[in-house]
Amino acid sequence: MDARQLEYFLAIVEHGGFSKAAAALHVAQPSLSQAMANLEADLGVALFHRVGRGVVLSEAGTELLEPSRRVLRDLAAVRDTAAGLVGLHGGTVEVATMPSPGIEPLTTLIHRFAELHPAVTVSTQAAFTPDEVVHLVRSGACELGLLGSASPVNPSGLDVLHVEDQPFVVVAAPGGAIEDDVTIRPGDLAGHKLIASRTGSLMRSIVDDITAGGTGTEIVTVVDHRTSILPLVLTGVGVAVLPSSWTRLARRCGAVVAPIEPTAHLHVAMVSLPAHLTPAARAFLTLTRSLADRRARHIQPTD
């Protein structure tokens, strides 16, 4: 067994078959097939089941996924450590992120990280629930995960860094009854049409509480993609209840943003494996911890 065989194995899984993996790796398909045959012979198990012209992972192949990712990541860490003796001169940080934390604090983190380590690439992978983020980190698909949840998370086997709590705000088109930076109460949304996400998110639960108040407020549209919400608000479809991470972007686009009280908070945290971090990922985690410390000091009351 060698690293090249493991790289080929993961490419077949990630690209959904031998032909696409061979094209992505720039190798001949017969060479790829032979490498997999040799790996299966070395292990004594079949990693794939051939179904027609396609393949599906066997039980043994599924079990090999996480160890293979970790082996390749550890090899990358060795190379990065050698290069990092005089600084970070390359590599990639892989971060799983949910939509709202992916706007902020991720924007601030990537901006600062790019200034400090311009040769390192930050690659993000979309996830839509805390469980998805945890799975991507546990499986080795990503080294770091940025999530937002209704309450603090504590997944077993992972380190958790609390970054910040984001209050929810109301985002609306300009020129209406909602004024920028003027605090409102849920009852003030009476008669408004709301743009909501699918059931199951904290944002949706807040919207459901508002509409349940019997004030004539109703959900006018439900969207899966959070990126659709701000354009819908700006065209006057309705107002939205969003984490405060959207505030700066919303105002730059011309929307008004109003604090809402009382409100829930989105608990933003970064999760990582206790080990197996490349130097670039460790640097990104260190930067995140520094940001979390600064924001914690900022919200502390003063005497």
mmCIF file of C-alpha atoms in Angstrom:
data_model
loop_
_atom_site.group_PDB
_atom_site.id
_atom_site.type_symbol
_atom_site.label_atom_id
_atom_site.label_comp_id
_atom_site.label_asym_id
_atom_site.label_seq_id
_atom_site.Cartn_x
_atom_site.Cartn_y
_atom_site.Cartn_z
ATOM 1 C CA MET A 1 0.000 0.000 0.000
ATOM 2 C CA ASP A 2 1.217 3.506 -0.785
ATOM 3 C CA ALA A 3 -0.130 7.029 -0.645
ATOM 4 C CA ARG A 4 -0.786 7.080 -4.385
ATOM 5 C CA GLN A 5 -3.208 4.162 -4.066
ATOM 6 C CA LEU A 6 -5.073 5.915 -1.263
ATOM 7 C CA GLU A 7 -5.237 9.121 -3.307
ATOM 8 C CA TYR A 8 -6.706 7.145 -6.222
ATOM 9 C CA PHE A 9 -9.201 5.422 -3.918
ATOM 10 C CA LEU A 10 -10.477 8.741 -2.536
ATOM 11 C CA ALA A 11 -10.665 10.268 -6.013
ATOM 12 C CA ILE A 12 -12.918 7.432 -7.205
ATOM 13 C CA VAL A 13 -15.221 8.020 -4.232
ATOM 14 C CA GLU A 14 -15.283 11.802 -4.564
ATOM 15 C CA HIS A 15 -15.778 11.835 -8.352
ATOM 16 C CA GLY A 16 -18.287 8.998 -8.407
ATOM 17 C CA GLY A 17 -16.472 6.513 -10.602
ATOM 18 C CA PHE A 18 -13.255 5.373 -12.272
ATOM 19 C CA SER A 19 -13.514 7.360 -15.509
ATOM 20 C CA LYS A 20 -14.168 10.730 -13.833
ATOM 21 C CA ALA A 21 -11.466 10.064 -11.246
ATOM 22 C CA ALA A 22 -8.950 9.145 -13.949
ATOM 23 C CA ALA A 23 -9.738 12.384 -15.803
ATOM 24 C CA ALA A 24 -9.392 14.454 -12.622
ATOM 25 C CA LEU A 25 -6.090 12.771 -11.735
ATOM 26 C CA HIS A 26 -4.778 12.947 -15.315
ATOM 27 C CA VAL A 27 -3.988 9.228 -15.382
ATOM 28 C CA ALA A 28 -5.103 6.496 -17.744
ATOM 29 C CA GLN A 29 -8.145 4.593 -16.532
ATOM 30 C CA PRO A 30 -6.428 1.162 -16.910
ATOM 31 C CA SER A 31 -3.636 2.404 -14.620
ATOM 32 C CA LEU A 32 -6.198 3.568 -12.074
ATOM 33 C CA SER A 33 -8.067 0.256 -12.239
ATOM 34 C CA GLN A 34 -4.839 -1.684 -11.797
ATOM 35 C CA ALA A 35 -3.828 0.417 -8.795
ATOM 36 C CA MET A 36 -7.194 -0.332 -7.154
ATOM 37 C CA ALA A 37 -6.906 -4.021 -7.964
ATOM 38 C CA ASN A 38 -3.479 -4.084 -6.312
ATOM 39 C CA LEU A 39 -4.800 -2.236 -3.252
ATOM 40 C CA GLU A 40 -7.726 -4.651 -2.899
ATOM 41 C CA ALA A 41 -5.327 -7.586 -3.242
ATOM 42 C CA ASP A 42 -3.028 -6.137 -0.565
ATOM 43 C CA LEU A 43 -5.950 -5.586 1.811
ATOM 44 C CA GLY A 44 -7.715 -8.826 0.985
ATOM 45 C CA VAL A 45 -11.108 -7.109 0.628
ATOM 46 C CA ALA A 46 -13.176 -5.574 -2.162
ATOM 47 C CA LEU A 47 -13.438 -1.796 -1.826
ATOM 48 C CA PHE A 48 -16.078 -1.348 -4.516
ATOM 49 C CA HIS A 49 -19.026 -3.273 -5.886
ATOM 50 C CA ARG A 50 -19.309 -3.052 -9.665
ATOM 51 C CA VAL A 51 -22.895 -2.215 -10.649
ATOM 52 C CA GLY A 52 -23.352 -1.989 -14.411
ATOM 53 C CA ARG A 53 -20.887 0.645 -15.582
ATOM 54 C CA GLY A 54 -20.683 2.240 -12.167
ATOM 55 C CA VAL A 55 -19.307 1.380 -8.738
ATOM 56 C CA VAL A 56 -20.556 1.707 -5.172
ATOM 57 C CA LEU A 57 -18.518 1.537 -1.996
ATOM 58 C CA SER A 58 -18.427 -1.795 -0.199
ATOM 59 C CA GLU A 59 -18.651 -1.970 3.581
ATOM 60 C CA ALA A 60 -14.867 -2.331 3.723
ATOM 61 C CA GLY A 61 -14.452 0.664 1.421
ATOM 62 C CA THR A 62 -16.676 2.773 3.648
ATOM 63 C CA GLU A 63 -14.589 1.846 6.683
ATOM 64 C CA LEU A 64 -11.396 2.798 4.825
ATOM 65 C CA LEU A 65 -12.580 6.323 3.951
ATOM 66 C CA GLU A 66 -11.743 8.135 7.190
ATOM 67 C CA PRO A 67 -8.364 6.405 7.781
ATOM 68 C CA SER A 68 -7.345 7.142 4.173
ATOM 69 C CA ARG A 69 -8.176 10.826 4.527
ATOM 70 C CA ARG A 70 -6.226 11.016 7.761
ATOM 71 C CA VAL A 71 -3.183 9.261 6.300
ATOM 72 C CA LEU A 72 -3.050 11.650 3.360
ATOM 73 C CA ARG A 73 -3.640 14.616 5.635
ATOM 74 C CA ASP A 74 -0.830 13.491 7.936
ATOM 75 C CA LEU A 75 1.498 13.159 4.954
ATOM 76 C CA ALA A 76 0.495 16.667 3.885
ATOM 77 C CA ALA A 77 1.176 17.843 7.430
ATOM 78 C CA VAL A 78 4.708 16.440 7.231
ATOM 79 C CA ARG A 79 5.336 18.358 4.011
ATOM 80 C CA ASP A 80 3.740 21.514 5.384
ATOM 81 C CA THR A 81 5.709 21.258 8.628
ATOM 82 C CA ALA A 82 8.959 21.049 6.700
ATOM 83 C CA ALA A 83 7.995 24.062 4.613
ATOM 84 C CA GLY A 84 6.638 25.852 7.674
ATOM 85 C CA LEU A 85 9.976 25.855 9.477
ATOM 86 C CA VAL A 86 10.472 29.291 7.973
ATOM 87 C CA GLY A 87 6.791 30.175 7.648
ATOM 88 C CA LEU A 88 3.675 28.953 5.825
ATOM 89 C CA HIS A 89 4.545 28.848 2.146
ATOM 90 C CA GLY A 90 1.619 26.886 0.755
ATOM 91 C CA GLY A 91 -1.076 24.355 1.450
ATOM 92 C CA THR A 92 -4.826 24.485 1.908
ATOM 93 C CA VAL A 93 -7.075 24.914 4.930
ATOM 94 C CA GLU A 94 -10.358 23.049 4.499
ATOM 95 C CA VAL A 95 -13.250 24.548 6.481
ATOM 96 C CA ALA A 96 -16.838 23.269 6.611
ATOM 97 C CA THR A 97 -19.224 26.137 7.273
ATOM 98 C CA MET A 98 -22.915 26.846 7.681
ATOM 99 C CA PRO A 99 -24.431 29.800 5.755
ATOM 100 C CA SER A 100 -24.642 32.539 8.397
ATOM 101 C CA PRO A 101 -21.256 31.892 10.072
ATOM 102 C CA GLY A 102 -19.955 31.617 6.511
ATOM 103 C CA ILE A 103 -20.696 35.323 6.100
ATOM 104 C CA GLU A 104 -19.356 36.393 9.465
ATOM 105 C CA PRO A 105 -17.016 35.606 11.213
ATOM 106 C CA LEU A 106 -15.641 33.641 8.219
ATOM 107 C CA THR A 107 -15.200 36.774 6.075
ATOM 108 C CA THR A 108 -13.141 38.467 8.769
ATOM 109 C CA LEU A 109 -11.119 35.302 9.379
ATOM 110 C CA ILE A 110 -10.267 34.720 5.719
ATOM 111 C CA HIS A 111 -9.445 38.395 5.175
ATOM 112 C CA ARG A 112 -6.986 38.426 8.072
ATOM 113 C CA PHE A 113 -5.584 34.965 7.286
ATOM 114 C CA ALA A 114 -4.898 35.961 3.676
ATOM 115 C CA GLU A 115 -2.949 38.966 4.927
ATOM 116 C CA LEU A 116 -0.859 36.814 7.268
ATOM 117 C CA HIS A 117 -0.411 33.791 4.994
ATOM 118 C CA PRO A 118 -0.962 34.835 1.368
ATOM 119 C CA ALA A 119 0.430 31.559 -0.024
ATOM 120 C CA VAL A 120 -2.164 29.415 1.777
ATOM 121 C CA THR A 121 -5.543 28.698 0.184
ATOM 122 C CA VAL A 122 -8.707 28.577 2.315
ATOM 123 C CA SER A 123 -11.199 26.103 0.852
ATOM 124 C CA THR A 124 -14.741 26.070 2.251
ATOM 125 C CA GLN A 125 -17.354 23.333 2.010
ATOM 126 C CA ALA A 126 -21.034 24.074 2.513
ATOM 127 C CA ALA A 127 -23.001 22.459 5.334
ATOM 128 C CA PHE A 128 -26.497 23.366 6.477
ATOM 129 C CA THR A 129 -26.793 21.878 9.966
ATOM 130 C CA PRO A 130 -24.424 21.513 12.941
ATOM 131 C CA ASP A 131 -24.552 17.728 12.480
ATOM 132 C CA GLU A 132 -23.328 18.074 8.892
ATOM 133 C CA VAL A 133 -20.398 20.216 10.021
ATOM 134 C CA VAL A 134 -19.494 17.721 12.759
ATOM 135 C CA HIS A 135 -19.671 14.827 10.275
ATOM 136 C CA LEU A 136 -17.390 16.561 7.764
ATOM 137 C CA VAL A 137 -14.784 17.183 10.459
ATOM 138 C CA ARG A 138 -15.051 13.729 12.047
ATOM 139 C CA SER A 139 -14.765 12.006 8.661
ATOM 140 C CA GLY A 140 -11.638 13.957 7.781
ATOM 141 C CA ALA A 141 -13.262 15.682 4.787
ATOM 142 C CA CYS A 142 -12.490 19.041 6.460
ATOM 143 C CA GLU A 143 -10.040 19.919 9.192
ATOM 144 C CA LEU A 144 -12.127 22.692 10.719
ATOM 145 C CA GLY A 145 -15.858 23.332 10.988
ATOM 146 C CA LEU A 146 -17.683 26.609 11.620
ATOM 147 C CA LEU A 147 -21.258 26.164 12.834
ATOM 148 C CA GLY A 148 -24.142 28.057 14.356
ATOM 149 C CA SER A 149 -26.616 26.440 16.748
ATOM 150 C CA ALA A 150 -29.493 27.287 19.059
ATOM 151 C CA SER A 151 -27.443 26.212 22.091
ATOM 152 C CA PRO A 152 -23.735 25.517 22.681
ATOM 153 C CA VAL A 153 -22.546 22.273 21.084
ATOM 154 C CA ASN A 154 -20.360 19.601 22.672
ATOM 155 C CA PRO A 155 -19.775 16.804 20.120
ATOM 156 C CA SER A 156 -17.791 13.896 21.512
ATOM 157 C CA GLY A 157 -14.258 13.489 20.194
ATOM 158 C CA LEU A 158 -13.966 17.053 18.877
ATOM 159 C CA ASP A 159 -12.493 20.228 20.297
ATOM 160 C CA VAL A 160 -14.952 23.126 20.433
ATOM 161 C CA LEU A 161 -13.964 26.787 20.345
ATOM 162 C CA HIS A 162 -16.813 29.195 21.115
ATOM 163 C CA VAL A 163 -16.406 32.168 18.790
ATOM 164 C CA GLU A 164 -19.359 34.481 19.444
ATOM 165 C CA ASP A 165 -23.109 34.770 20.001
ATOM 166 C CA GLN A 166 -25.057 36.488 17.237
ATOM 167 C CA PRO A 167 -28.409 38.098 18.098
ATOM 168 C CA PHE A 168 -31.141 38.016 15.471
ATOM 169 C CA VAL A 169 -32.175 41.138 13.586
ATOM 170 C CA VAL A 170 -34.917 42.127 11.152
ATOM 171 C CA VAL A 171 -33.799 42.970 7.613
ATOM 172 C CA ALA A 172 -36.170 44.953 5.404
ATOM 173 C CA ALA A 173 -36.241 47.000 2.218
ATOM 174 C CA PRO A 174 -35.735 50.761 2.701
ATOM 175 C CA GLY A 175 -38.621 53.183 2.718
ATOM 176 C CA GLY A 176 -40.981 51.078 4.831
ATOM 177 C CA ALA A 177 -42.195 51.140 8.407
ATOM 178 C CA ILE A 178 -39.022 49.483 9.750
ATOM 179 C CA GLU A 179 -36.239 51.988 10.401
ATOM 180 C CA ASP A 180 -32.553 51.242 10.381
ATOM 181 C CA ASP A 181 -31.006 50.608 13.816
ATOM 182 C CA VAL A 182 -34.300 51.285 15.638
ATOM 183 C CA THR A 183 -35.122 48.417 17.986
ATOM 184 C CA ILE A 184 -38.462 46.714 17.401
ATOM 185 C CA ARG A 185 -40.462 44.045 19.202
ATOM 186 C CA PRO A 186 -41.986 40.971 17.543
ATOM 187 C CA GLY A 187 -45.429 42.574 17.773
ATOM 188 C CA ASP A 188 -44.193 45.458 15.610
ATOM 189 C CA LEU A 189 -44.071 43.040 12.679
ATOM 190 C CA ALA A 190 -47.883 42.754 12.646
ATOM 191 C CA GLY A 191 -49.161 42.628 9.096
ATOM 192 C CA HIS A 192 -45.724 42.117 7.551
ATOM 193 C CA LYS A 193 -44.932 39.290 5.151
ATOM 194 C CA LEU A 194 -41.965 37.171 6.251
ATOM 195 C CA ILE A 195 -39.317 35.321 4.243
ATOM 196 C CA ALA A 196 -38.374 32.128 6.071
ATOM 197 C CA SER A 197 -36.062 29.139 5.844
ATOM 198 C CA ARG A 198 -37.183 25.525 6.051
ATOM 199 C CA THR A 199 -38.483 24.094 9.315
ATOM 200 C CA GLY A 200 -35.739 22.939 11.660
ATOM 201 C CA SER A 201 -33.493 25.994 11.856
ATOM 202 C CA LEU A 202 -33.351 28.465 14.737
ATOM 203 C CA MET A 203 -34.201 31.231 12.282
ATOM 204 C CA ARG A 204 -37.394 29.416 11.269
ATOM 205 C CA SER A 205 -38.393 28.778 14.892
ATOM 206 C CA ILE A 206 -38.202 32.522 15.592
ATOM 207 C CA VAL A 207 -40.366 33.251 12.550
ATOM 208 C CA ASP A 208 -42.869 30.587 13.646
ATOM 209 C CA ASP A 209 -43.090 32.185 17.102
ATOM 210 C CA ILE A 210 -43.807 35.559 15.509
ATOM 211 C CA THR A 211 -46.522 34.227 13.182
ATOM 212 C CA ALA A 212 -48.090 32.240 16.029
ATOM 213 C CA GLY A 213 -48.838 35.481 17.881
ATOM 214 C CA GLY A 214 -51.994 36.055 15.876
ATOM 215 C CA THR A 215 -50.898 39.505 14.657
ATOM 216 C CA GLY A 216 -51.661 38.919 10.982
ATOM 217 C CA THR A 217 -48.009 38.300 10.152
ATOM 218 C CA GLU A 218 -47.577 35.501 7.617
ATOM 219 C CA ILE A 219 -44.847 33.618 5.800
ATOM 220 C CA VAL A 220 -44.898 34.614 2.150
ATOM 221 C CA THR A 221 -42.073 32.394 0.896
ATOM 222 C CA VAL A 222 -39.838 29.597 2.177
ATOM 223 C CA VAL A 223 -36.314 29.255 0.785
ATOM 224 C CA ASP A 224 -33.632 26.597 1.047
ATOM 225 C CA HIS A 225 -30.741 28.815 0.021
ATOM 226 C CA ARG A 226 -29.987 31.635 2.430
ATOM 227 C CA THR A 227 -28.342 33.551 -0.422
ATOM 228 C CA SER A 228 -31.832 34.073 -1.878
ATOM 229 C CA ILE A 229 -33.137 35.875 1.189
ATOM 230 C CA LEU A 230 -31.442 39.265 0.830
ATOM 231 C CA PRO A 231 -32.407 39.729 -2.865
ATOM 232 C CA LEU A 232 -36.014 38.837 -1.971
ATOM 233 C CA VAL A 233 -35.996 41.397 0.832
ATOM 234 C CA LEU A 234 -34.586 44.121 -1.421
ATOM 235 C CA THR A 235 -37.248 43.518 -4.084
ATOM 236 C CA GLY A 236 -39.963 44.008 -1.467
ATOM 237 C CA VAL A 237 -41.212 40.434 -1.214
ATOM 238 C CA GLY A 238 -41.073 40.576 2.568
ATOM 239 C CA VAL A 239 -38.869 41.062 5.605
ATOM 240 C CA ALA A 240 -36.523 38.489 7.084
ATOM 241 C CA VAL A 241 -35.250 37.567 10.529
ATOM 242 C CA LEU A 242 -31.526 36.820 10.229
ATOM 243 C CA PRO A 243 -28.474 36.482 12.487
ATOM 244 C CA SER A 244 -26.565 39.726 12.943
ATOM 245 C CA SER A 245 -23.775 38.324 10.750
ATOM 246 C CA TRP A 246 -25.828 39.609 7.802
ATOM 247 C CA THR A 247 -25.921 43.210 9.063
ATOM 248 C CA ARG A 248 -22.947 44.698 7.236
ATOM 249 C CA LEU A 249 -23.755 43.017 3.922
ATOM 250 C CA ALA A 250 -27.442 43.950 4.152
ATOM 251 C CA ARG A 251 -26.680 47.623 4.770
ATOM 252 C CA ARG A 252 -24.139 47.755 1.968
ATOM 253 C CA CYS A 253 -26.852 46.417 -0.348
ATOM 254 C CA GLY A 254 -29.211 49.170 0.763
ATOM 255 C CA ALA A 255 -31.409 47.266 3.212
ATOM 256 C CA VAL A 256 -32.323 48.483 6.689
ATOM 257 C CA VAL A 257 -31.437 46.415 9.737
ATOM 258 C CA ALA A 258 -33.283 46.681 13.038
ATOM 259 C CA PRO A 259 -32.439 44.935 16.315
ATOM 260 C CA ILE A 260 -35.311 42.849 17.676
ATOM 261 C CA GLU A 261 -35.969 42.381 21.391
ATOM 262 C CA PRO A 262 -36.366 39.984 22.969
ATOM 263 C CA THR A 263 -34.436 37.684 20.663
ATOM 264 C CA ALA A 264 -32.610 34.380 20.569
ATOM 265 C CA HIS A 265 -28.902 34.090 19.795
ATOM 266 C CA LEU A 266 -27.021 31.945 17.303
ATOM 267 C CA HIS A 267 -24.102 30.272 19.086
ATOM 268 C CA VAL A 268 -21.158 30.238 16.685
ATOM 269 C CA ALA A 269 -18.345 27.764 17.299
ATOM 270 C CA MET A 270 -15.424 26.183 15.497
ATOM 271 C CA VAL A 271 -14.932 22.426 15.850
ATOM 272 C CA SER A 272 -11.787 20.454 15.092
ATOM 273 C CA LEU A 273 -10.175 17.116 15.770
ATOM 274 C CA PRO A 274 -7.809 17.134 18.766
ATOM 275 C CA ALA A 275 -4.985 16.030 16.478
ATOM 276 C CA HIS A 276 -4.219 15.603 12.772
ATOM 277 C CA LEU A 277 -4.211 19.326 12.031
ATOM 278 C CA THR A 278 -1.846 20.651 9.389
ATOM 279 C CA PRO A 279 0.241 23.717 10.273
ATOM 280 C CA ALA A 280 -2.042 25.854 8.076
ATOM 281 C CA ALA A 281 -5.151 24.609 9.906
ATOM 282 C CA ARG A 282 -3.497 25.210 13.266
ATOM 283 C CA ALA A 283 -2.690 28.760 12.181
ATOM 284 C CA PHE A 284 -6.306 29.317 11.124
ATOM 285 C CA LEU A 285 -7.550 27.926 14.439
ATOM 286 C CA THR A 286 -5.146 30.187 16.336
ATOM 287 C CA LEU A 287 -6.441 33.181 14.402
ATOM 288 C CA THR A 288 -10.030 32.161 15.212
ATOM 289 C CA ARG A 289 -9.189 31.898 18.905
ATOM 290 C CA SER A 290 -7.669 35.387 18.813
ATOM 291 C CA LEU A 291 -10.822 36.764 17.162
ATOM 292 C CA ALA A 292 -13.031 35.029 19.728
ATOM 293 C CA ASP A 293 -10.973 36.521 22.572
ATOM 294 C CA ARG A 294 -11.239 40.041 21.121
ATOM 295 C CA ARG A 295 -14.998 39.785 20.650
ATOM 296 C CA ALA A 296 -15.451 38.380 24.152
ATOM 297 C CA ARG A 297 -13.555 41.357 25.606
ATOM 298 C CA HIS A 298 -15.623 43.733 23.485
ATOM 299 C CA ILE A 299 -18.962 42.588 24.918
ATOM 300 C CA GLN A 300 -17.834 42.462 28.550
ATOM 301 C CA PRO A 301 -19.436 45.215 30.653
ATOM 302 C CA THR A 302 -17.152 47.920 31.916
ATOM 303 C CA ASP A 303 -17.116 49.401 35.384
#
